Structures are given as C-alpha cells and as structure tokens.
PDB file of C-alpha atoms in Angstrom:
ATOM      1  CA  GLN A   1      97.720  15.975-172.892  1.00  0.00           C
ATOM      2  CA  VAL A   2      94.226  15.503-174.566  1.00  0.00           C
ATOM      3  CA  GLN A   3      93.188  11.898-175.356  1.00  0.00           C
ATOM      4  CA  LEU A   4      90.200  10.371-177.211  1.00  0.00           C
ATOM      5  CA  GLN A   5      88.958   7.044-177.070  1.00  0.00           C
ATOM      6  CA  GLU A   6      86.152   5.564-179.036  1.00  0.00           C
ATOM      7  CA  SER A   7      84.075   2.900-177.917  1.00  0.00           C
ATOM      8  CA  GLY A   8      81.040   0.476-179.451  1.00  0.00           C
ATOM      9  CA  PRO A   9      80.457  -2.472-181.052  1.00  0.00           C
ATOM     10  CA  GLY A  10      82.745  -4.056-183.204  1.00  0.00           C
ATOM     11  CA  LEU A  11      80.160  -5.942-185.561  1.00  0.00           C
ATOM     12  CA  VAL A  12      76.584  -4.635-186.811  1.00  0.00           C
ATOM     13  CA  LYS A  13      74.122  -6.184-189.095  1.00  0.00           C
ATOM     14  CA  PRO A  14      73.588  -4.807-192.355  1.00  0.00           C
ATOM     15  CA  SER A  15      70.233  -2.288-192.195  1.00  0.00           C
ATOM     16  CA  GLU A  16      70.619  -1.554-188.658  1.00  0.00           C
ATOM     17  CA  THR A  17      71.861   1.581-186.933  1.00  0.00           C
ATOM     18  CA  LEU A  18      75.934   2.134-185.547  1.00  0.00           C
ATOM     19  CA  PHE A  19      76.316   4.081-182.775  1.00  0.00           C
ATOM     20  CA  LEU A  20      79.717   4.960-181.515  1.00  0.00           C
ATOM     21  CA  THR A  21      80.999   7.204-178.650  1.00  0.00           C
ATOM     22  CA  CYS A  22      84.040   9.524-178.289  1.00  0.00           C
ATOM     23  CA  THR A  23      85.246   9.761-174.763  1.00  0.00           C
ATOM     24  CA  VAL A  24      87.689  13.030-174.402  1.00  0.00           C
ATOM     25  CA  SER A  25      90.023  13.026-171.162  1.00  0.00           C
ATOM     26  CA  GLY A  26      92.718  15.480-170.548  1.00  0.00           C
ATOM     27  CA  GLY A  27      91.086  18.800-171.534  1.00  0.00           C
ATOM     28  CA  SER A  28      87.784  19.958-172.092  1.00  0.00           C
ATOM     29  CA  MET A  29      85.006  20.270-175.002  1.00  0.00           C
ATOM     30  CA  SER A  30      84.781  23.843-174.941  1.00  0.00           C
ATOM     31  CA  SER A  31      85.719  25.813-177.729  1.00  0.00           C
ATOM     32  CA  PHE A  32      86.663  23.454-179.965  1.00  0.00           C
ATOM     33  CA  TYR A  33      85.026  21.203-182.924  1.00  0.00           C
ATOM     34  CA  TRP A  34      84.752  17.417-182.885  1.00  0.00           C
ATOM     35  CA  SER A  35      84.541  15.122-185.830  1.00  0.00           C
ATOM     36  CA  TRP A  36      84.311  11.549-186.773  1.00  0.00           C
ATOM     37  CA  LEU A  37      86.222  10.040-189.561  1.00  0.00           C
ATOM     38  CA  ARG A  38      86.666   6.625-191.102  1.00  0.00           C
ATOM     39  CA  GLN A  39      89.239   4.277-192.956  1.00  0.00           C
ATOM     40  CA  PRO A  40      87.898   1.481-195.033  1.00  0.00           C
ATOM     41  CA  PRO A  41      90.258  -1.511-195.000  1.00  0.00           C
ATOM     42  CA  GLY A  42      93.222  -0.587-197.400  1.00  0.00           C
ATOM     43  CA  LYS A  43      91.888   2.632-198.373  1.00  0.00           C
ATOM     44  CA  GLY A  44      92.303   6.265-197.364  1.00  0.00           C
ATOM     45  CA  LEU A  45      90.435   8.817-194.792  1.00  0.00           C
ATOM     46  CA  GLU A  46      86.801  10.067-195.322  1.00  0.00           C
ATOM     47  CA  TRP A  47      85.725  12.884-192.961  1.00  0.00           C
ATOM     48  CA  ILE A  48      82.007  12.010-191.894  1.00  0.00           C
ATOM     49  CA  GLY A  49      80.951  14.982-189.821  1.00  0.00           C
ATOM     50  CA  PHE A  50      81.821  17.374-186.891  1.00  0.00           C
ATOM     51  CA  ILE A  51      79.879  18.740-184.019  1.00  0.00           C
ATOM     52  CA  SER A  52      80.681  22.229-182.288  1.00  0.00           C
ATOM     53  CA  TYR A  53      81.061  22.774-178.337  1.00  0.00           C
ATOM     54  CA  SER A  54      77.632  24.587-178.988  1.00  0.00           C
ATOM     55  CA  GLY A  55      75.971  22.105-180.567  1.00  0.00           C
ATOM     56  CA  TYR A  56      76.360  23.041-184.405  1.00  0.00           C
ATOM     57  CA  THR A  57      76.804  20.359-187.016  1.00  0.00           C
ATOM     58  CA  HIS A  58      77.834  19.548-190.534  1.00  0.00           C
ATOM     59  CA  TYR A  59      78.133  16.363-192.323  1.00  0.00           C
ATOM     60  CA  VAL A  60      79.623  15.352-195.596  1.00  0.00           C
ATOM     61  CA  PRO A  61      76.800  15.484-198.400  1.00  0.00           C
ATOM     62  CA  SER A  62      77.026  11.672-199.462  1.00  0.00           C
ATOM     63  CA  LEU A  63      76.333  10.688-195.685  1.00  0.00           C
ATOM     64  CA  LYS A  64      74.035  13.469-194.465  1.00  0.00           C
ATOM     65  CA  SER A  65      70.880  11.337-194.988  1.00  0.00           C
ATOM     66  CA  ARG A  66      72.064   8.683-192.238  1.00  0.00           C
ATOM     67  CA  VAL A  67      74.512  10.271-189.935  1.00  0.00           C
ATOM     68  CA  SER A  68      74.176  12.249-186.875  1.00  0.00           C
ATOM     69  CA  ILE A  69      76.418  13.557-184.143  1.00  0.00           C
ATOM     70  CA  SER A  70      75.787  14.653-180.965  1.00  0.00           C
ATOM     71  CA  HIS A  71      77.678  15.577-177.575  1.00  0.00           C
ATOM     72  CA  ASP A  72      77.333  15.284-173.828  1.00  0.00           C
ATOM     73  CA  THR A  73      79.555  17.859-172.991  1.00  0.00           C
ATOM     74  CA  SER A  74      79.112  17.352-169.119  1.00  0.00           C
ATOM     75  CA  ASN A  75      80.574  13.801-169.914  1.00  0.00           C
ATOM     76  CA  ASN A  76      83.337  15.247-172.083  1.00  0.00           C
ATOM     77  CA  GLN A  77      81.700  12.635-174.850  1.00  0.00           C
ATOM     78  CA  PHE A  78      80.197  13.090-178.369  1.00  0.00           C
ATOM     79  CA  SER A  79      78.632  10.378-180.011  1.00  0.00           C
ATOM     80  CA  LEU A  80      77.977   8.785-183.989  1.00  0.00           C
ATOM     81  CA  LYS A  81      75.010   7.535-185.203  1.00  0.00           C
ATOM     82  CA  LEU A  82      75.054   6.131-188.762  1.00  0.00           C
ATOM     83  CA  SER A  83      71.706   4.611-189.863  1.00  0.00           C
ATOM     84  CA  SER A  84      70.788   1.679-192.220  1.00  0.00           C
ATOM     85  CA  VAL A  85      74.806   0.599-192.621  1.00  0.00           C
ATOM     86  CA  SER A  86      75.850  -1.900-195.268  1.00  0.00           C
ATOM     87  CA  ALA A  87      78.854  -3.551-196.092  1.00  0.00           C
ATOM     88  CA  ALA A  88      80.370  -0.166-197.470  1.00  0.00           C
ATOM     89  CA  ASP A  89      80.419   1.270-194.116  1.00  0.00           C
ATOM     90  CA  THR A  90      83.057  -1.161-192.786  1.00  0.00           C
ATOM     91  CA  ALA A  91      85.847   0.860-191.879  1.00  0.00           C
ATOM     92  CA  ILE A  92      88.261   1.951-188.672  1.00  0.00           C
ATOM     93  CA  TYR A  93      86.186   4.760-187.441  1.00  0.00           C
ATOM     94  CA  PHE A  94      88.237   7.471-185.454  1.00  0.00           C
ATOM     95  CA  CYS A  95      87.069  10.487-183.503  1.00  0.00           C
ATOM     96  CA  ALA A  96      89.385  13.614-183.452  1.00  0.00           C
ATOM     97  CA  ARG A  97      89.634  17.089-182.276  1.00  0.00           C
ATOM     98  CA  HIS A  98      89.862  20.142-184.590  1.00  0.00           C
ATOM     99  CA  LEU A  99      92.909  22.113-184.451  1.00  0.00           C
ATOM    100  CA  ASP A 100      92.437  25.848-183.571  1.00  0.00           C
ATOM    101  CA  SER A 101      94.233  27.315-186.421  1.00  0.00           C
ATOM    102  CA  GLY A 102      92.662  30.551-186.606  1.00  0.00           C
ATOM    103  CA  GLY A 103      91.530  30.041-190.020  1.00  0.00           C
ATOM    104  CA  ASN A 104      90.463  26.941-191.563  1.00  0.00           C
ATOM    105  CA  LEU A 105      88.384  24.683-189.649  1.00  0.00           C
ATOM    106  CA  TYR A 106      89.367  21.381-190.960  1.00  0.00           C
ATOM    107  CA  TYR A 107      92.561  20.105-189.456  1.00  0.00           C
ATOM    108  CA  PHE A 108      92.853  17.484-186.949  1.00  0.00           C
ATOM    109  CA  ASP A 109      95.563  17.637-184.118  1.00  0.00           C
ATOM    110  CA  PHE A 110      94.279  14.906-181.823  1.00  0.00           C
ATOM    111  CA  TRP A 111      92.979  11.398-182.603  1.00  0.00           C
ATOM    112  CA  GLY A 112      91.737   8.379-181.276  1.00  0.00           C
ATOM    113  CA  GLN A 113      93.257   5.062-181.606  1.00  0.00           C
ATOM    114  CA  GLY A 114      90.493   4.284-183.938  1.00  0.00           C
ATOM    115  CA  THR A 115      87.901   1.444-183.629  1.00  0.00           C
ATOM    116  CA  ALA A 116      87.068  -1.319-185.869  1.00  0.00           C
ATOM    117  CA  VAL A 117      83.537  -1.545-187.638  1.00  0.00           C
ATOM    118  CA  THR A 118      82.628  -4.737-189.275  1.00  0.00           C
ATOM    119  CA  VAL A 119      79.089  -4.751-190.987  1.00  0.00           C
ATOM    120  CA  SER A 120      78.027  -8.183-191.710  1.00  0.00           C
ATOM    121  CA  SER A 121      75.275 -10.710-190.758  1.00  0.00           C
TER     122      SER A 121
ATOM    123  CA  GLN B   1      88.859   6.330-206.091  1.00  0.00           C
ATOM    124  CA  SER B   2      89.520   9.109-203.512  1.00  0.00           C
ATOM    125  CA  ASP B   3      89.131  12.733-203.965  1.00  0.00           C
ATOM    126  CA  LEU B   4      92.507  13.744-204.319  1.00  0.00           C
ATOM    127  CA  THR B   5      95.500  11.719-206.369  1.00  0.00           C
ATOM    128  CA  GLN B   6      98.589  10.610-204.922  1.00  0.00           C
ATOM    129  CA  PRO B   7     101.202   8.329-205.935  1.00  0.00           C
ATOM    130  CA  ALA B   8     100.855   4.828-204.293  1.00  0.00           C
ATOM    131  CA  SER B   9     104.275   4.797-203.275  1.00  0.00           C
ATOM    132  CA  VAL B  10     107.458   6.761-202.942  1.00  0.00           C
ATOM    133  CA  SER B  11     110.792   5.075-201.599  1.00  0.00           C
ATOM    134  CA  GLY B  12     114.036   6.951-200.505  1.00  0.00           C
ATOM    135  CA  SER B  13     117.317   5.932-198.940  1.00  0.00           C
ATOM    136  CA  PRO B  14     118.548   7.223-195.390  1.00  0.00           C
ATOM    137  CA  GLY B  15     119.533  10.885-195.678  1.00  0.00           C
ATOM    138  CA  GLN B  16     117.852  11.428-199.329  1.00  0.00           C
ATOM    139  CA  SER B  17     114.954  13.732-199.882  1.00  0.00           C
ATOM    140  CA  ILE B  18     111.712  12.493-201.111  1.00  0.00           C
ATOM    141  CA  THR B  19     108.498  14.512-202.456  1.00  0.00           C
ATOM    142  CA  ILE B  20     105.443  13.242-202.380  1.00  0.00           C
ATOM    143  CA  SER B  21     102.421  14.743-204.870  1.00  0.00           C
ATOM    144  CA  CYS B  22      98.538  15.315-204.149  1.00  0.00           C
ATOM    145  CA  THR B  23      96.783  16.968-207.260  1.00  0.00           C
ATOM    146  CA  GLY B  24      93.198  18.163-206.890  1.00  0.00           C
ATOM    147  CA  THR B  25      90.983  20.601-208.749  1.00  0.00           C
ATOM    148  CA  SER B  26      90.467  24.349-208.578  1.00  0.00           C
ATOM    149  CA  SER B  27      87.543  23.500-205.888  1.00  0.00           C
ATOM    150  CA  ASP B  28      89.930  22.321-203.567  1.00  0.00           C
ATOM    151  CA  ILE B  29      93.709  22.396-203.301  1.00  0.00           C
ATOM    152  CA  GLY B  30      93.738  25.140-206.331  1.00  0.00           C
ATOM    153  CA  GLY B  31      91.271  27.295-204.742  1.00  0.00           C
ATOM    154  CA  TYR B  32      92.461  27.444-201.051  1.00  0.00           C
ATOM    155  CA  ASP B  33      95.744  27.438-199.049  1.00  0.00           C
ATOM    156  CA  TYR B  34      93.840  25.138-196.926  1.00  0.00           C
ATOM    157  CA  VAL B  35      96.086  22.034-197.432  1.00  0.00           C
ATOM    158  CA  SER B  36      97.440  19.464-194.712  1.00  0.00           C
ATOM    159  CA  TRP B  37      99.259  16.570-194.649  1.00  0.00           C
ATOM    160  CA  TYR B  38      99.029  13.430-192.411  1.00  0.00           C
ATOM    161  CA  GLN B  39     101.344  10.620-191.423  1.00  0.00           C
ATOM    162  CA  GLN B  40     100.044   7.011-190.383  1.00  0.00           C
ATOM    163  CA  HIS B  41     101.927   4.394-189.162  1.00  0.00           C
ATOM    164  CA  PRO B  42     100.569   0.942-189.268  1.00  0.00           C
ATOM    165  CA  GLY B  43      97.839   0.429-186.899  1.00  0.00           C
ATOM    166  CA  LYS B  44      98.260   3.905-185.620  1.00  0.00           C
ATOM    167  CA  ALA B  45      95.985   6.889-185.713  1.00  0.00           C
ATOM    168  CA  PRO B  46      96.652   9.738-188.218  1.00  0.00           C
ATOM    169  CA  LYS B  47      99.341  12.372-186.942  1.00  0.00           C
ATOM    170  CA  LEU B  48      99.072  16.048-188.382  1.00  0.00           C
ATOM    171  CA  MET B  49     102.404  16.987-189.948  1.00  0.00           C
ATOM    172  CA  ILE B  50     101.725  19.982-192.259  1.00  0.00           C
ATOM    173  CA  TYR B  51      98.603  22.496-192.310  1.00  0.00           C
ATOM    174  CA  ASP B  52      97.954  25.655-194.041  1.00  0.00           C
ATOM    175  CA  VAL B  53      99.928  24.467-196.924  1.00  0.00           C
ATOM    176  CA  THR B  54     103.314  25.133-195.348  1.00  0.00           C
ATOM    177  CA  ASN B  55     102.622  25.188-191.572  1.00  0.00           C
ATOM    178  CA  ARG B  56     104.361  22.410-189.040  1.00  0.00           C
ATOM    179  CA  PRO B  57     102.522  21.902-185.711  1.00  0.00           C
ATOM    180  CA  SER B  58     104.515  21.906-182.534  1.00  0.00           C
ATOM    181  CA  GLY B  59     106.507  19.245-182.401  1.00  0.00           C
ATOM    182  CA  VAL B  60     107.243  18.149-185.917  1.00  0.00           C
ATOM    183  CA  SER B  61     110.418  18.179-187.325  1.00  0.00           C
ATOM    184  CA  ASN B  62     111.456  20.642-189.768  1.00  0.00           C
ATOM    185  CA  ARG B  63     112.684  17.800-192.037  1.00  0.00           C
ATOM    186  CA  PHE B  64     109.229  17.767-193.168  1.00  0.00           C
ATOM    187  CA  SER B  65     107.708  20.749-195.827  1.00  0.00           C
ATOM    188  CA  GLY B  66     104.806  21.537-198.081  1.00  0.00           C
ATOM    189  CA  SER B  67     104.504  23.605-200.673  1.00  0.00           C
ATOM    190  CA  LYS B  68     101.503  24.205-203.532  1.00  0.00           C
ATOM    191  CA  SER B  69     101.451  25.238-207.136  1.00  0.00           C
ATOM    192  CA  GLY B  70      98.036  25.370-208.843  1.00  0.00           C
ATOM    193  CA  ASN B  71      96.089  22.476-208.219  1.00  0.00           C
ATOM    194  CA  THR B  72      98.717  20.122-206.753  1.00  0.00           C
ATOM    195  CA  ALA B  73     100.070  20.143-203.356  1.00  0.00           C
ATOM    196  CA  SER B  74     103.802  18.400-202.251  1.00  0.00           C
ATOM    197  CA  LEU B  75     105.146  17.144-199.057  1.00  0.00           C
ATOM    198  CA  THR B  76     108.867  16.808-198.985  1.00  0.00           C
ATOM    199  CA  ILE B  77     110.674  14.887-196.020  1.00  0.00           C
ATOM    200  CA  SER B  78     114.314  15.740-196.122  1.00  0.00           C
ATOM    201  CA  GLY B  79     117.204  13.695-194.376  1.00  0.00           C
ATOM    202  CA  LEU B  80     114.949  10.434-194.708  1.00  0.00           C
ATOM    203  CA  GLN B  81     115.322   8.486-191.506  1.00  0.00           C
ATOM    204  CA  ALA B  82     113.789   4.582-191.194  1.00  0.00           C
ATOM    205  CA  ASP B  83     110.771   5.771-188.814  1.00  0.00           C
ATOM    206  CA  ASP B  84     109.649   8.165-191.632  1.00  0.00           C
ATOM    207  CA  GLU B  85     108.619   4.986-193.079  1.00  0.00           C
ATOM    208  CA  ALA B  86     104.441   5.249-192.916  1.00  0.00           C
ATOM    209  CA  ASP B  87     101.604   5.932-195.173  1.00  0.00           C
ATOM    210  CA  TYR B  88     101.062   9.606-195.826  1.00  0.00           C
ATOM    211  CA  TYR B  89      97.695  11.436-196.543  1.00  0.00           C
ATOM    212  CA  CYS B  90      97.122  15.056-197.926  1.00  0.00           C
ATOM    213  CA  SER B  91      93.882  16.727-197.484  1.00  0.00           C
ATOM    214  CA  SER B  92      91.985  19.723-198.698  1.00  0.00           C
ATOM    215  CA  TYR B  93      89.440  21.922-197.584  1.00  0.00           C
ATOM    216  CA  THR B  94      86.595  22.134-200.505  1.00  0.00           C
ATOM    217  CA  SER B  95      84.011  24.635-201.883  1.00  0.00           C
ATOM    218  CA  SER B  96      81.589  22.405-200.431  1.00  0.00           C
ATOM    219  CA  VAL B  97      82.720  23.498-196.927  1.00  0.00           C
ATOM    220  CA  THR B  98      83.780  19.707-196.291  1.00  0.00           C
ATOM    221  CA  VAL B  99      87.306  18.085-196.171  1.00  0.00           C
ATOM    222  CA  ILE B 100      88.822  15.461-198.565  1.00  0.00           C
ATOM    223  CA  PHE B 101      91.420  13.265-198.452  1.00  0.00           C
ATOM    224  CA  GLY B 102      93.996  11.636-200.850  1.00  0.00           C
ATOM    225  CA  GLY B 103      94.587   7.608-201.207  1.00  0.00           C
ATOM    226  CA  GLY B 104      97.635   7.694-199.175  1.00  0.00           C
ATOM    227  CA  THR B 105     101.398   7.238-200.420  1.00  0.00           C
ATOM    228  CA  LYS B 106     103.425   4.258-198.539  1.00  0.00           C
ATOM    229  CA  VAL B 107     107.061   5.642-198.155  1.00  0.00           C
ATOM    230  CA  THR B 108     109.437   2.986-197.869  1.00  0.00           C
ATOM    231  CA  VAL B 109     113.071   3.799-196.418  1.00  0.00           C
ATOM    232  CA  LEU B 110     115.403   1.612-198.207  1.00  0.00           C
TER     233      LEU B 110
END
C-alpha cells in the first residue's frame, strides 16, 4: 500500500519561502504523477501543481509565479517551494498521487495526512 | 468563493438516500466527463469516491454513485450510514488544463 508523508515547518514568516517535502513509501514514484494541494482553514481544496516522474511540471496559474515542485526519485521524495508567502497561504498542505485512470490526469488516489502551515510573524 | 458551487450542508436519516449537487460552467463540468468526488472525515485526508463522473475506485461502496447533466454533477449516497457523515468535495478538469474543487458539502446523518 502506497503511503505519503509530508514534512516541513509549521510556521513561516510573511515574505519568506515555504519548503515542504513528501516522502513516498510502499511503492515507486515511477510512471506516476505527483501533486501538492492545500486546504485553507474551513475552506475547500486547491490544487497547486504536479510533477511527473520524468520531471515535467505544471502549476495552477494563480500561483505559478511563486511555486516550484521538484523531485528526488532516488529517495522517493518530491518537494514544494512557495515563495513570498502571506497569510493567505496559511493552510493544510497535502501531497497526493495521481490515479492512473487511463484518461484524465487529475484524480488523486493516495494522499498524505496533511501538514498544517501557518504564515505569521 | 470556490470555483464549483456545492450546497453547504445536506442531511438525511439512516437508510435514506441523499444527493449532493455541484454546479460549474461549460469550461469545466459541462465541457468534460472528468468529474470526481472526495469524502473527507474531520482531520483526515480526502478519499477518492468517484471519478470520470460515474466510476468507483476499487473498494468504494456501490452505495455511492455519480451523474452529470449539463453543467451540474451530482453524488448520490443511498442507504445512508453513520460513517457517511463527512465533508464531500466535487472536482472537475478545466479548459485551462487544471483541476478545480467545490467548496464542500457537510453531510449529516440524523
């Protein structure tokens, strides 16, 4: 059974850069796409971006100028970098694996438990 | 304000059926058969319940079913059970090659 685990700081100061890492266990990263999503307190989900096993990335337009996703497949990890954070970036951040549905890419079948990030001075 | 519109809450008694709606536009729900639904219990990660409008991943009960008409998708839960009490989110592929979500619907089992 594939498991994902997010790690990173729970508190980030405004204007600084947020770094999160997702560690994948119980399976290989190969042949799959991997995403970061977030959920502000009491609100719905927002997709941030994905990285393919080959390293292709795609981001939501609203965050594209501030976000970068990378991976270290030898260690079964992928990471999120979000720059110039503000209070609006306070959320629970999830990493997730894309379902191999043979069609649409944007289904997420395995998720991490989520990590809470607060942006505050 | 979320991209897709869902009712804030829906409730039903055990054994009953309930339906959650999710309204978008012709650029998302109406344009593609790429709608999915997620169940999220408090403090937990979302769980994929429906994809491609009507398909259930392995292990998901057949009490959960999905449909779509025009710009509105729906999730029906039949034979409502206590453990179905959770938040439910719809999502759709968009013409911008992204995915968007609804604001979520809290299902209460009376």
